[in-house]
Amino acid sequence: MKSVVLLGPPGAGKGTQATGIAEKYHILHISTGDIFRANVKEGTPLGIKAKEYMDKGLLVPDELVCDLVEDRVTKDDCKNGYLLDGFPRTVFQAEHFDAFLKKNGQSLSCVVDIEVDEKILLPRMIGRRVCRSCGKPYHVDTMPPKKEGVCDVCGGEVYQRADDCEETVLNRFKVYKDQTSPLIEYYKKSGVLGEINGAQDVDKVFNDICALLGE
Ligand code: AP5
Ligand code: MG
Ligand code: ZN
């Protein structure tokens, strides 16, 4: 069983890489951001709470996140493994998840840290569009869908995320630095961290991640 975490700042390319990695290794892609956005769209109680934080570029409180992910990875479709995109985001979440894994006699296979300089990230974020149905990321200049506004993969509507305006993006960078980047040290200490240069072409980043994850 492969259990992988994709770590990295907003716009690093976690979502972009996740689909290919999940396919190659036959593991399930779990994006907490996508789960929250789906709940916002459906207007569920979780979505209503999460939206308050997401719109400001803040993290959703830990207690709304941990059980959600731990329940999700226990489902049958995760038997072969899973790829966590956007979780854990705080040391609390990482410790909570480690305790959960330990209780089940498991541990993480690898934490892939995708590193990209903030100067490169801002234009990526401002020009990003995503599919409302399957979450696939696009970019207006560098990776537009074949047909404007329509997802290549599922035909869903391609839109701009509410938290991709410049002011919110800058806040998300700050939140990443303060609350999420300490996880790099955390996972380095446990010996599962692999670092990837995310400023390269999408294909090159993919190959580097695969080299790290092995067969
Ligand atoms: P989430 O959806 O996880 O957003 P994020 O971490 O900010 O990351 P992004 O999705 O913005 O970036 P990405 O790395 O996936 O980049 P992408 O591949 O799209 O979280 C959103 C919100 O939900 C949070 O702010 C928080 O409120 C809440 N939340 C979620 N999880 C939580 C948790 N665990 N705890 C608490 N709150 C949580 O790529 C970006 C752009 O760059 C695209 O346009 C793409 O085409 C382009 N691109 C990608 N790779 C390359 C490349 N190599 N070269 C050139 N362009 C590229
Ligand atoms: Mg993403
Ligand atoms: Zn789609």
PDB file of N, CA, C and O in Angstrom, residues 16-89:
ATOM      1  N   THR A  16      -2.115  19.639 -10.250  1.00  0.00           N
ATOM      2  CA  THR A  16      -1.684  19.335 -11.618  1.00  0.00           C
ATOM      3  C   THR A  16      -1.014  17.967 -11.678  1.00  0.00           C
ATOM      4  O   THR A  16      -1.247  17.182 -12.597  1.00  0.00           O
ATOM      5  N   GLN A  17      -0.188  17.655 -10.696  1.00  0.00           N
ATOM      6  CA  GLN A  17       0.552  16.390 -10.694  1.00  0.00           C
ATOM      7  C   GLN A  17      -0.286  15.218 -10.175  1.00  0.00           C
ATOM      8  O   GLN A  17      -0.035  14.061 -10.540  1.00  0.00           O
ATOM      9  N   ALA A  18      -1.262  15.527  -9.319  1.00  0.00           N
ATOM     10  CA  ALA A  18      -1.950  14.474  -8.575  1.00  0.00           C
ATOM     11  C   ALA A  18      -2.627  13.428  -9.469  1.00  0.00           C
ATOM     12  O   ALA A  18      -2.516  12.223  -9.207  1.00  0.00           O
ATOM     13  N   THR A  19      -3.314  13.870 -10.511  1.00  0.00           N
ATOM     14  CA  THR A  19      -4.069  12.928 -11.350  1.00  0.00           C
ATOM     15  C   THR A  19      -3.148  11.876 -11.957  1.00  0.00           C
ATOM     16  O   THR A  19      -3.442  10.674 -11.895  1.00  0.00           O
ATOM     17  N   GLY A  20      -2.052  12.333 -12.541  1.00  0.00           N
ATOM     18  CA  GLY A  20      -1.109  11.417 -13.193  1.00  0.00           C
ATOM     19  C   GLY A  20      -0.475  10.453 -12.206  1.00  0.00           C
ATOM     20  O   GLY A  20      -0.317   9.259 -12.489  1.00  0.00           O
ATOM     21  N   ILE A  21      -0.125  10.968 -11.046  1.00  0.00           N
ATOM     22  CA  ILE A  21       0.514  10.123 -10.020  1.00  0.00           C
ATOM     23  C   ILE A  21      -0.485   9.061  -9.540  1.00  0.00           C
ATOM     24  O   ILE A  21      -0.152   7.876  -9.428  1.00  0.00           O
ATOM     25  N   ALA A  22      -1.713   9.507  -9.259  1.00  0.00           N
ATOM     26  CA  ALA A  22      -2.733   8.582  -8.765  1.00  0.00           C
ATOM     27  C   ALA A  22      -2.986   7.472  -9.786  1.00  0.00           C
ATOM     28  O   ALA A  22      -3.130   6.295  -9.432  1.00  0.00           O
ATOM     29  N   GLU A  23      -3.020   7.857 -11.075  1.00  0.00           N
ATOM     30  CA  GLU A  23      -3.247   6.881 -12.141  1.00  0.00           C
ATOM     31  C   GLU A  23      -2.098   5.884 -12.218  1.00  0.00           C
ATOM     32  O   GLU A  23      -2.308   4.677 -12.263  1.00  0.00           O
ATOM     33  N   LYS A  24      -0.891   6.416 -12.238  1.00  0.00           N
ATOM     34  CA  LYS A  24       0.287   5.548 -12.395  1.00  0.00           C
ATOM     35  C   LYS A  24       0.397   4.527 -11.272  1.00  0.00           C
ATOM     36  O   LYS A  24       0.729   3.372 -11.510  1.00  0.00           O
ATOM     37  N   TYR A  25       0.125   4.961 -10.061  1.00  0.00           N
ATOM     38  CA  TYR A  25       0.316   4.059  -8.915  1.00  0.00           C
ATOM     39  C   TYR A  25      -0.985   3.374  -8.461  1.00  0.00           C
ATOM     40  O   TYR A  25      -0.994   2.681  -7.448  1.00  0.00           O
ATOM     41  N   HIS A  26      -2.073   3.619  -9.208  1.00  0.00           N
ATOM     42  CA  HIS A  26      -3.375   3.025  -8.872  1.00  0.00           C
ATOM     43  C   HIS A  26      -3.783   3.332  -7.436  1.00  0.00           C
ATOM     44  O   HIS A  26      -4.168   2.438  -6.670  1.00  0.00           O
ATOM     45  N   ILE A  27      -3.628   4.582  -7.070  1.00  0.00           N
ATOM     46  CA  ILE A  27      -4.032   5.011  -5.729  1.00  0.00           C
ATOM     47  C   ILE A  27      -5.041   6.148  -5.869  1.00  0.00           C
ATOM     48  O   ILE A  27      -5.151   6.760  -6.936  1.00  0.00           O
ATOM     49  N   LEU A  28      -5.775   6.421  -4.793  1.00  0.00           N
ATOM     50  CA  LEU A  28      -6.844   7.411  -4.879  1.00  0.00           C
ATOM     51  C   LEU A  28      -6.344   8.821  -4.549  1.00  0.00           C
ATOM     52  O   LEU A  28      -5.660   9.018  -3.554  1.00  0.00           O
ATOM     53  N   HIS A  29      -6.689   9.769  -5.421  1.00  0.00           N
ATOM     54  CA  HIS A  29      -6.334  11.180  -5.185  1.00  0.00           C
ATOM     55  C   HIS A  29      -7.363  11.800  -4.244  1.00  0.00           C
ATOM     56  O   HIS A  29      -8.547  11.846  -4.561  1.00  0.00           O
ATOM     57  N   ILE A  30      -6.908  12.273  -3.096  1.00  0.00           N
ATOM     58  CA  ILE A  30      -7.813  12.935  -2.152  1.00  0.00           C
ATOM     59  C   ILE A  30      -7.335  14.367  -1.945  1.00  0.00           C
ATOM     60  O   ILE A  30      -6.266  14.608  -1.390  1.00  0.00           O
ATOM     61  N   SER A  31      -8.128  15.332  -2.434  1.00  0.00           N
ATOM     62  CA  SER A  31      -7.795  16.744  -2.253  1.00  0.00           C
ATOM     63  C   SER A  31      -8.773  17.346  -1.256  1.00  0.00           C
ATOM     64  O   SER A  31      -9.979  17.409  -1.524  1.00  0.00           O
ATOM     65  N   THR A  32      -8.259  17.785  -0.110  1.00  0.00           N
ATOM     66  CA  THR A  32      -9.169  18.376   0.880  1.00  0.00           C
ATOM     67  C   THR A  32      -9.786  19.664   0.321  1.00  0.00           C
ATOM     68  O   THR A  32     -10.952  19.953   0.569  1.00  0.00           O
ATOM     69  N   GLY A  33      -9.009  20.416  -0.458  1.00  0.00           N
ATOM     70  CA  GLY A  33      -9.553  21.626  -1.078  1.00  0.00           C
ATOM     71  C   GLY A  33     -10.749  21.295  -1.967  1.00  0.00           C
ATOM     72  O   GLY A  33     -11.795  21.949  -1.898  1.00  0.00           O
ATOM     73  N   ASP A  34     -10.617  20.237  -2.799  1.00  0.00           N
ATOM     74  CA  ASP A  34     -11.726  19.827  -3.675  1.00  0.00           C
ATOM     75  C   ASP A  34     -12.932  19.374  -2.848  1.00  0.00           C
ATOM     76  O   ASP A  34     -14.081  19.671  -3.200  1.00  0.00           O
ATOM     77  N   ILE A  35     -12.676  18.656  -1.752  1.00  0.00           N
ATOM     78  CA  ILE A  35     -13.783  18.189  -0.900  1.00  0.00           C
ATOM     79  C   ILE A  35     -14.532  19.402  -0.320  1.00  0.00           C
ATOM     80  O   ILE A  35     -15.767  19.468  -0.352  1.00  0.00           O
ATOM     81  N   PHE A  36     -13.767  20.383   0.174  1.00  0.00           N
ATOM     82  CA  PHE A  36     -14.419  21.573   0.735  1.00  0.00           C
ATOM     83  C   PHE A  36     -15.194  22.340  -0.341  1.00  0.00           C
ATOM     84  O   PHE A  36     -16.317  22.774  -0.114  1.00  0.00           O
ATOM     85  N   ARG A  37     -14.576  22.496  -1.526  1.00  0.00           N
ATOM     86  CA  ARG A  37     -15.268  23.230  -2.605  1.00  0.00           C
ATOM     87  C   ARG A  37     -16.561  22.516  -3.016  1.00  0.00           C
ATOM     88  O   ARG A  37     -17.574  23.162  -3.278  1.00  0.00           O
ATOM     89  N   ALA A  38     -16.539  21.188  -3.035  1.00  0.00           N
ATOM     90  CA  ALA A  38     -17.759  20.444  -3.369  1.00  0.00           C
ATOM     91  C   ALA A  38     -18.827  20.694  -2.303  1.00  0.00           C
ATOM     92  O   ALA A  38     -20.013  20.863  -2.620  1.00  0.00           O
ATOM     93  N   ASN A  39     -18.411  20.756  -1.043  1.00  0.00           N
ATOM     94  CA  ASN A  39     -19.364  21.018   0.045  1.00  0.00           C
ATOM     95  C   ASN A  39     -19.907  22.442  -0.007  1.00  0.00           C
ATOM     96  O   ASN A  39     -21.078  22.673   0.310  1.00  0.00           O
ATOM     97  N   VAL A  40     -19.045  23.382  -0.412  1.00  0.00           N
ATOM     98  CA  VAL A  40     -19.503  24.773  -0.561  1.00  0.00           C
ATOM     99  C   VAL A  40     -20.578  24.822  -1.645  1.00  0.00           C
ATOM    100  O   VAL A  40     -21.646  25.410  -1.475  1.00  0.00           O
ATOM    101  N   LYS A  41     -20.290  24.147  -2.751  1.00  0.00           N
ATOM    102  CA  LYS A  41     -21.219  24.137  -3.889  1.00  0.00           C
ATOM    103  C   LYS A  41     -22.564  23.529  -3.505  1.00  0.00           C
ATOM    104  O   LYS A  41     -23.624  24.034  -3.882  1.00  0.00           O
ATOM    105  N   GLU A  42     -22.513  22.452  -2.710  1.00  0.00           N
ATOM    106  CA  GLU A  42     -23.745  21.771  -2.289  1.00  0.00           C
ATOM    107  C   GLU A  42     -24.459  22.499  -1.147  1.00  0.00           C
ATOM    108  O   GLU A  42     -25.564  22.140  -0.785  1.00  0.00           O
ATOM    109  N   GLY A  43     -23.742  23.464  -0.534  1.00  0.00           N
ATOM    110  CA  GLY A  43     -24.330  24.199   0.580  1.00  0.00           C
ATOM    111  C   GLY A  43     -24.512  23.344   1.833  1.00  0.00           C
ATOM    112  O   GLY A  43     -25.435  23.575   2.627  1.00  0.00           O
ATOM    113  N   THR A  44     -23.661  22.348   2.032  1.00  0.00           N
ATOM    114  CA  THR A  44     -23.745  21.509   3.243  1.00  0.00           C
ATOM    115  C   THR A  44     -23.302  22.330   4.462  1.00  0.00           C
ATOM    116  O   THR A  44     -22.626  23.351   4.308  1.00  0.00           O
ATOM    117  N   PRO A  45     -23.637  21.875   5.677  1.00  0.00           N
ATOM    118  CA  PRO A  45     -23.176  22.588   6.888  1.00  0.00           C
ATOM    119  C   PRO A  45     -21.652  22.742   6.899  1.00  0.00           C
ATOM    120  O   PRO A  45     -21.137  23.806   7.252  1.00  0.00           O
ATOM    121  N   LEU A  46     -20.928  21.689   6.482  1.00  0.00           N
ATOM    122  CA  LEU A  46     -19.466  21.778   6.424  1.00  0.00           C
ATOM    123  C   LEU A  46     -19.035  22.857   5.428  1.00  0.00           C
ATOM    124  O   LEU A  46     -18.144  23.669   5.700  1.00  0.00           O
ATOM    125  N   GLY A  47     -19.695  22.864   4.256  1.00  0.00           N
ATOM    126  CA  GLY A  47     -19.365  23.847   3.222  1.00  0.00           C
ATOM    127  C   GLY A  47     -19.607  25.271   3.692  1.00  0.00           C
ATOM    128  O   GLY A  47     -18.796  26.169   3.436  1.00  0.00           O
ATOM    129  N   ILE A  48     -20.702  25.470   4.403  1.00  0.00           N
ATOM    130  CA  ILE A  48     -21.033  26.818   4.890  1.00  0.00           C
ATOM    131  C   ILE A  48     -19.960  27.304   5.870  1.00  0.00           C
ATOM    132  O   ILE A  48     -19.507  28.441   5.795  1.00  0.00           O
ATOM    133  N   LYS A  49     -19.521  26.394   6.747  1.00  0.00           N
ATOM    134  CA  LYS A  49     -18.456  26.765   7.702  1.00  0.00           C
ATOM    135  C   LYS A  49     -17.130  27.006   6.978  1.00  0.00           C
ATOM    136  O   LYS A  49     -16.436  27.980   7.232  1.00  0.00           O
ATOM    137  N   ALA A  50     -16.774  26.069   6.096  1.00  0.00           N
ATOM    138  CA  ALA A  50     -15.471  26.139   5.429  1.00  0.00           C
ATOM    139  C   ALA A  50     -15.330  27.405   4.584  1.00  0.00           C
ATOM    140  O   ALA A  50     -14.260  28.009   4.522  1.00  0.00           O
ATOM    141  N   LYS A  51     -16.418  27.809   3.934  1.00  0.00           N
ATOM    142  CA  LYS A  51     -16.371  28.942   3.013  1.00  0.00           C
ATOM    143  C   LYS A  51     -15.870  30.217   3.689  1.00  0.00           C
ATOM    144  O   LYS A  51     -15.096  30.984   3.116  1.00  0.00           O
ATOM    145  N   GLU A  52     -16.311  30.412   4.941  1.00  0.00           N
ATOM    146  CA  GLU A  52     -15.877  31.596   5.704  1.00  0.00           C
ATOM    147  C   GLU A  52     -14.359  31.733   5.714  1.00  0.00           C
ATOM    148  O   GLU A  52     -13.820  32.822   5.603  1.00  0.00           O
ATOM    149  N   TYR A  53     -13.686  30.608   5.893  1.00  0.00           N
ATOM    150  CA  TYR A  53     -12.231  30.616   5.992  1.00  0.00           C
ATOM    151  C   TYR A  53     -11.592  30.649   4.616  1.00  0.00           C
ATOM    152  O   TYR A  53     -10.650  31.397   4.370  1.00  0.00           O
ATOM    153  N   MET A  54     -12.099  29.835   3.706  1.00  0.00           N
ATOM    154  CA  MET A  54     -11.491  29.715   2.377  1.00  0.00           C
ATOM    155  C   MET A  54     -11.497  31.048   1.637  1.00  0.00           C
ATOM    156  O   MET A  54     -10.516  31.414   1.000  1.00  0.00           O
ATOM    157  N   ASP A  55     -12.607  31.774   1.732  1.00  0.00           N
ATOM    158  CA  ASP A  55     -12.708  33.055   1.022  1.00  0.00           C
ATOM    159  C   ASP A  55     -11.673  34.067   1.496  1.00  0.00           C
ATOM    160  O   ASP A  55     -11.292  34.972   0.765  1.00  0.00           O
ATOM    161  N   LYS A  56     -11.228  33.905   2.740  1.00  0.00           N
ATOM    162  CA  LYS A  56     -10.215  34.831   3.269  1.00  0.00           C
ATOM    163  C   LYS A  56      -8.805  34.291   3.068  1.00  0.00           C
ATOM    164  O   LYS A  56      -7.836  34.947   3.448  1.00  0.00           O
ATOM    165  N   GLY A  57      -8.695  33.093   2.541  1.00  0.00           N
ATOM    166  CA  GLY A  57      -7.372  32.495   2.372  1.00  0.00           C
ATOM    167  C   GLY A  57      -6.844  31.887   3.651  1.00  0.00           C
ATOM    168  O   GLY A  57      -5.657  31.602   3.767  1.00  0.00           O
ATOM    169  N   LEU A  58      -7.735  31.681   4.622  1.00  0.00           N
ATOM    170  CA  LEU A  58      -7.330  31.079   5.902  1.00  0.00           C
ATOM    171  C   LEU A  58      -7.580  29.581   5.879  1.00  0.00           C
ATOM    172  O   LEU A  58      -8.389  29.096   5.086  1.00  0.00           O
ATOM    173  N   LEU A  59      -6.909  28.858   6.763  1.00  0.00           N
ATOM    174  CA  LEU A  59      -7.144  27.422   6.858  1.00  0.00           C
ATOM    175  C   LEU A  59      -8.455  27.152   7.581  1.00  0.00           C
ATOM    176  O   LEU A  59      -8.811  27.849   8.532  1.00  0.00           O
ATOM    177  N   VAL A  60      -9.146  26.139   7.136  1.00  0.00           N
ATOM    178  CA  VAL A  60     -10.333  25.648   7.830  1.00  0.00           C
ATOM    179  C   VAL A  60      -9.837  25.041   9.157  1.00  0.00           C
ATOM    180  O   VAL A  60      -8.771  24.421   9.188  1.00  0.00           O
ATOM    181  N   PRO A  61     -10.564  25.234  10.286  1.00  0.00           N
ATOM    182  CA  PRO A  61     -10.072  24.733  11.571  1.00  0.00           C
ATOM    183  C   PRO A  61      -9.766  23.228  11.553  1.00  0.00           C
ATOM    184  O   PRO A  61     -10.499  22.451  10.941  1.00  0.00           O
ATOM    185  N   ASP A  62      -8.673  22.866  12.230  1.00  0.00           N
ATOM    186  CA  ASP A  62      -8.201  21.474  12.260  1.00  0.00           C
ATOM    187  C   ASP A  62      -9.308  20.471  12.570  1.00  0.00           C
ATOM    188  O   ASP A  62      -9.360  19.397  11.977  1.00  0.00           O
ATOM    189  N   GLU A  63     -10.195  20.827  13.498  1.00  0.00           N
ATOM    190  CA  GLU A  63     -11.189  19.830  13.934  1.00  0.00           C
ATOM    191  C   GLU A  63     -12.203  19.504  12.828  1.00  0.00           C
ATOM    192  O   GLU A  63     -12.892  18.494  12.908  1.00  0.00           O
ATOM    193  N   LEU A  64     -12.272  20.343  11.800  1.00  0.00           N
ATOM    194  CA  LEU A  64     -13.179  20.036  10.680  1.00  0.00           C
ATOM    195  C   LEU A  64     -12.477  19.203   9.610  1.00  0.00           C
ATOM    196  O   LEU A  64     -13.088  18.773   8.649  1.00  0.00           O
ATOM    197  N   VAL A  65     -11.159  19.030   9.771  1.00  0.00           N
ATOM    198  CA  VAL A  65     -10.373  18.405   8.712  1.00  0.00           C
ATOM    199  C   VAL A  65      -9.944  16.975   9.046  1.00  0.00           C
ATOM    200  O   VAL A  65     -10.090  16.065   8.228  1.00  0.00           O
ATOM    201  N   CYS A  66      -9.423  16.775  10.266  1.00  0.00           N
ATOM    202  CA  CYS A  66      -8.760  15.502  10.599  1.00  0.00           C
ATOM    203  C   CYS A  66      -9.674  14.289  10.438  1.00  0.00           C
ATOM    204  O   CYS A  66      -9.335  13.341   9.724  1.00  0.00           O
ATOM    205  N   ASP A  67     -10.843  14.318  11.076  1.00  0.00           N
ATOM    206  CA  ASP A  67     -11.734  13.154  11.020  1.00  0.00           C
ATOM    207  C   ASP A  67     -12.194  12.882   9.593  1.00  0.00           C
ATOM    208  O   ASP A  67     -12.320  11.734   9.164  1.00  0.00           O
ATOM    209  N   LEU A  68     -12.425  13.979   8.872  1.00  0.00           N
ATOM    210  CA  LEU A  68     -12.867  13.872   7.480  1.00  0.00           C
ATOM    211  C   LEU A  68     -11.880  13.043   6.662  1.00  0.00           C
ATOM    212  O   LEU A  68     -12.257  12.106   5.952  1.00  0.00           O
ATOM    213  N   VAL A  69     -10.591  13.367   6.779  1.00  0.00           N
ATOM    214  CA  VAL A  69      -9.571  12.654   6.000  1.00  0.00           C
ATOM    215  C   VAL A  69      -9.397  11.229   6.523  1.00  0.00           C
ATOM    216  O   VAL A  69      -9.303  10.276   5.741  1.00  0.00           O
ATOM    217  N   GLU A  70      -9.382  11.086   7.837  1.00  0.00           N
ATOM    218  CA  GLU A  70      -9.159   9.758   8.415  1.00  0.00           C
ATOM    219  C   GLU A  70     -10.307   8.804   8.046  1.00  0.00           C
ATOM    220  O   GLU A  70     -10.078   7.637   7.753  1.00  0.00           O
ATOM    221  N   ASP A  71     -11.528   9.322   8.012  1.00  0.00           N
ATOM    222  CA  ASP A  71     -12.659   8.502   7.554  1.00  0.00           C
ATOM    223  C   ASP A  71     -12.493   8.137   6.079  1.00  0.00           C
ATOM    224  O   ASP A  71     -12.747   7.008   5.671  1.00  0.00           O
ATOM    225  N   ARG A  72     -12.047   9.127   5.299  1.00  0.00           N
ATOM    226  CA  ARG A  72     -11.959   8.925   3.850  1.00  0.00           C
ATOM    227  C   ARG A  72     -10.947   7.836   3.483  1.00  0.00           C
ATOM    228  O   ARG A  72     -11.201   6.998   2.628  1.00  0.00           O
ATOM    229  N   VAL A  73      -9.771   7.863   4.136  1.00  0.00           N
ATOM    230  CA  VAL A  73      -8.732   6.897   3.752  1.00  0.00           C
ATOM    231  C   VAL A  73      -9.039   5.479   4.252  1.00  0.00           C
ATOM    232  O   VAL A  73      -8.364   4.533   3.873  1.00  0.00           O
ATOM    233  N   THR A  74     -10.069   5.356   5.082  1.00  0.00           N
ATOM    234  CA  THR A  74     -10.454   4.051   5.600  1.00  0.00           C
ATOM    235  C   THR A  74     -11.398   3.325   4.636  1.00  0.00           C
ATOM    236  O   THR A  74     -11.656   2.132   4.774  1.00  0.00           O
ATOM    237  N   LYS A  75     -11.920   4.092   3.634  1.00  0.00           N
ATOM    238  CA  LYS A  75     -12.878   3.493   2.687  1.00  0.00           C
ATOM    239  C   LYS A  75     -12.188   2.479   1.768  1.00  0.00           C
ATOM    240  O   LYS A  75     -10.969   2.523   1.577  1.00  0.00           O
ATOM    241  N   ASP A  76     -13.011   1.599   1.208  1.00  0.00           N
ATOM    242  CA  ASP A  76     -12.528   0.512   0.363  1.00  0.00           C
ATOM    243  C   ASP A  76     -11.660   0.955  -0.811  1.00  0.00           C
ATOM    244  O   ASP A  76     -10.697   0.278  -1.170  1.00  0.00           O
ATOM    245  N   ASP A  77     -12.021   2.092  -1.424  1.00  0.00           N
ATOM    246  CA  ASP A  77     -11.292   2.528  -2.620  1.00  0.00           C
ATOM    247  C   ASP A  77      -9.880   3.024  -2.300  1.00  0.00           C
ATOM    248  O   ASP A  77      -9.132   3.412  -3.195  1.00  0.00           O
ATOM    249  N   CYS A  78      -9.510   3.023  -1.014  1.00  0.00           N
ATOM    250  CA  CYS A  78      -8.157   3.430  -0.621  1.00  0.00           C
ATOM    251  C   CYS A  78      -7.295   2.233  -0.229  1.00  0.00           C
ATOM    252  O   CYS A  78      -6.172   2.403   0.246  1.00  0.00           O
ATOM    253  N   LYS A  79      -7.830   1.039  -0.441  1.00  0.00           N
ATOM    254  CA  LYS A  79      -7.107  -0.183  -0.047  1.00  0.00           C
ATOM    255  C   LYS A  79      -5.718  -0.263  -0.664  1.00  0.00           C
ATOM    256  O   LYS A  79      -4.769  -0.720  -0.048  1.00  0.00           O
ATOM    257  N   ASN A  80      -5.628   0.200  -1.914  1.00  0.00           N
ATOM    258  CA  ASN A  80      -4.362   0.138  -2.640  1.00  0.00           C
ATOM    259  C   ASN A  80      -3.419   1.285  -2.265  1.00  0.00           C
ATOM    260  O   ASN A  80      -2.236   1.275  -2.586  1.00  0.00           O
ATOM    261  N   GLY A  81      -4.008   2.298  -1.639  1.00  0.00           N
ATOM    262  CA  GLY A  81      -3.216   3.465  -1.246  1.00  0.00           C
ATOM    263  C   GLY A  81      -3.916   4.753  -1.626  1.00  0.00           C
ATOM    264  O   GLY A  81      -4.989   4.732  -2.241  1.00  0.00           O
ATOM    265  N   TYR A  82      -3.319   5.870  -1.242  1.00  0.00           N
ATOM    266  CA  TYR A  82      -3.934   7.173  -1.511  1.00  0.00           C
ATOM    267  C   TYR A  82      -2.878   8.258  -1.602  1.00  0.00           C
ATOM    268  O   TYR A  82      -1.758   8.103  -1.104  1.00  0.00           O
ATOM    269  N   LEU A  83      -3.268   9.324  -2.276  1.00  0.00           N
ATOM    270  CA  LEU A  83      -2.402  10.476  -2.477  1.00  0.00           C
ATOM    271  C   LEU A  83      -3.113  11.677  -1.865  1.00  0.00           C
ATOM    272  O   LEU A  83      -4.161  12.104  -2.351  1.00  0.00           O
ATOM    273  N   LEU A  84      -2.571  12.192  -0.779  1.00  0.00           N
ATOM    274  CA  LEU A  84      -3.205  13.320  -0.094  1.00  0.00           C
ATOM    275  C   LEU A  84      -2.666  14.628  -0.662  1.00  0.00           C
ATOM    276  O   LEU A  84      -1.463  14.875  -0.650  1.00  0.00           O
ATOM    277  N   ASP A  85      -3.586  15.455  -1.161  1.00  0.00           N
ATOM    278  CA  ASP A  85      -3.221  16.734  -1.785  1.00  0.00           C
ATOM    279  C   ASP A  85      -3.863  17.844  -0.951  1.00  0.00           C
ATOM    280  O   ASP A  85      -5.079  17.994  -0.943  1.00  0.00           O
ATOM    281  N   GLY A  86      -3.029  18.566  -0.198  1.00  0.00           N
ATOM    282  CA  GLY A  86      -3.564  19.650   0.627  1.00  0.00           C
ATOM    283  C   GLY A  86      -3.827  19.236   2.070  1.00  0.00           C
ATOM    284  O   GLY A  86      -4.445  19.981   2.824  1.00  0.00           O
ATOM    285  N   PHE A  87      -3.366  18.085   2.456  1.00  0.00           N
ATOM    286  CA  PHE A  87      -3.465  17.597   3.839  1.00  0.00           C
ATOM    287  C   PHE A  87      -2.250  16.745   4.114  1.00  0.00           C
ATOM    288  O   PHE A  87      -1.871  15.959   3.257  1.00  0.00           O
ATOM    289  N   PRO A  88      -1.636  16.835   5.299  1.00  0.00           N
ATOM    290  CA  PRO A  88      -1.876  17.795   6.384  1.00  0.00           C
ATOM    291  C   PRO A  88      -1.355  19.195   6.048  1.00  0.00           C
ATOM    292  O   PRO A  88      -0.469  19.348   5.219  1.00  0.00           O
ATOM    293  N   ARG A  89      -1.919  20.184   6.726  1.00  0.00           N
ATOM    294  CA  ARG A  89      -1.582  21.584   6.477  1.00  0.00           C
ATOM    295  C   ARG A  89      -1.039  22.269   7.734  1.00  0.00           C
ATOM    296  O   ARG A  89      -0.633  23.412   7.685  1.00  0.00           O
TER     297      ARG A  89
END
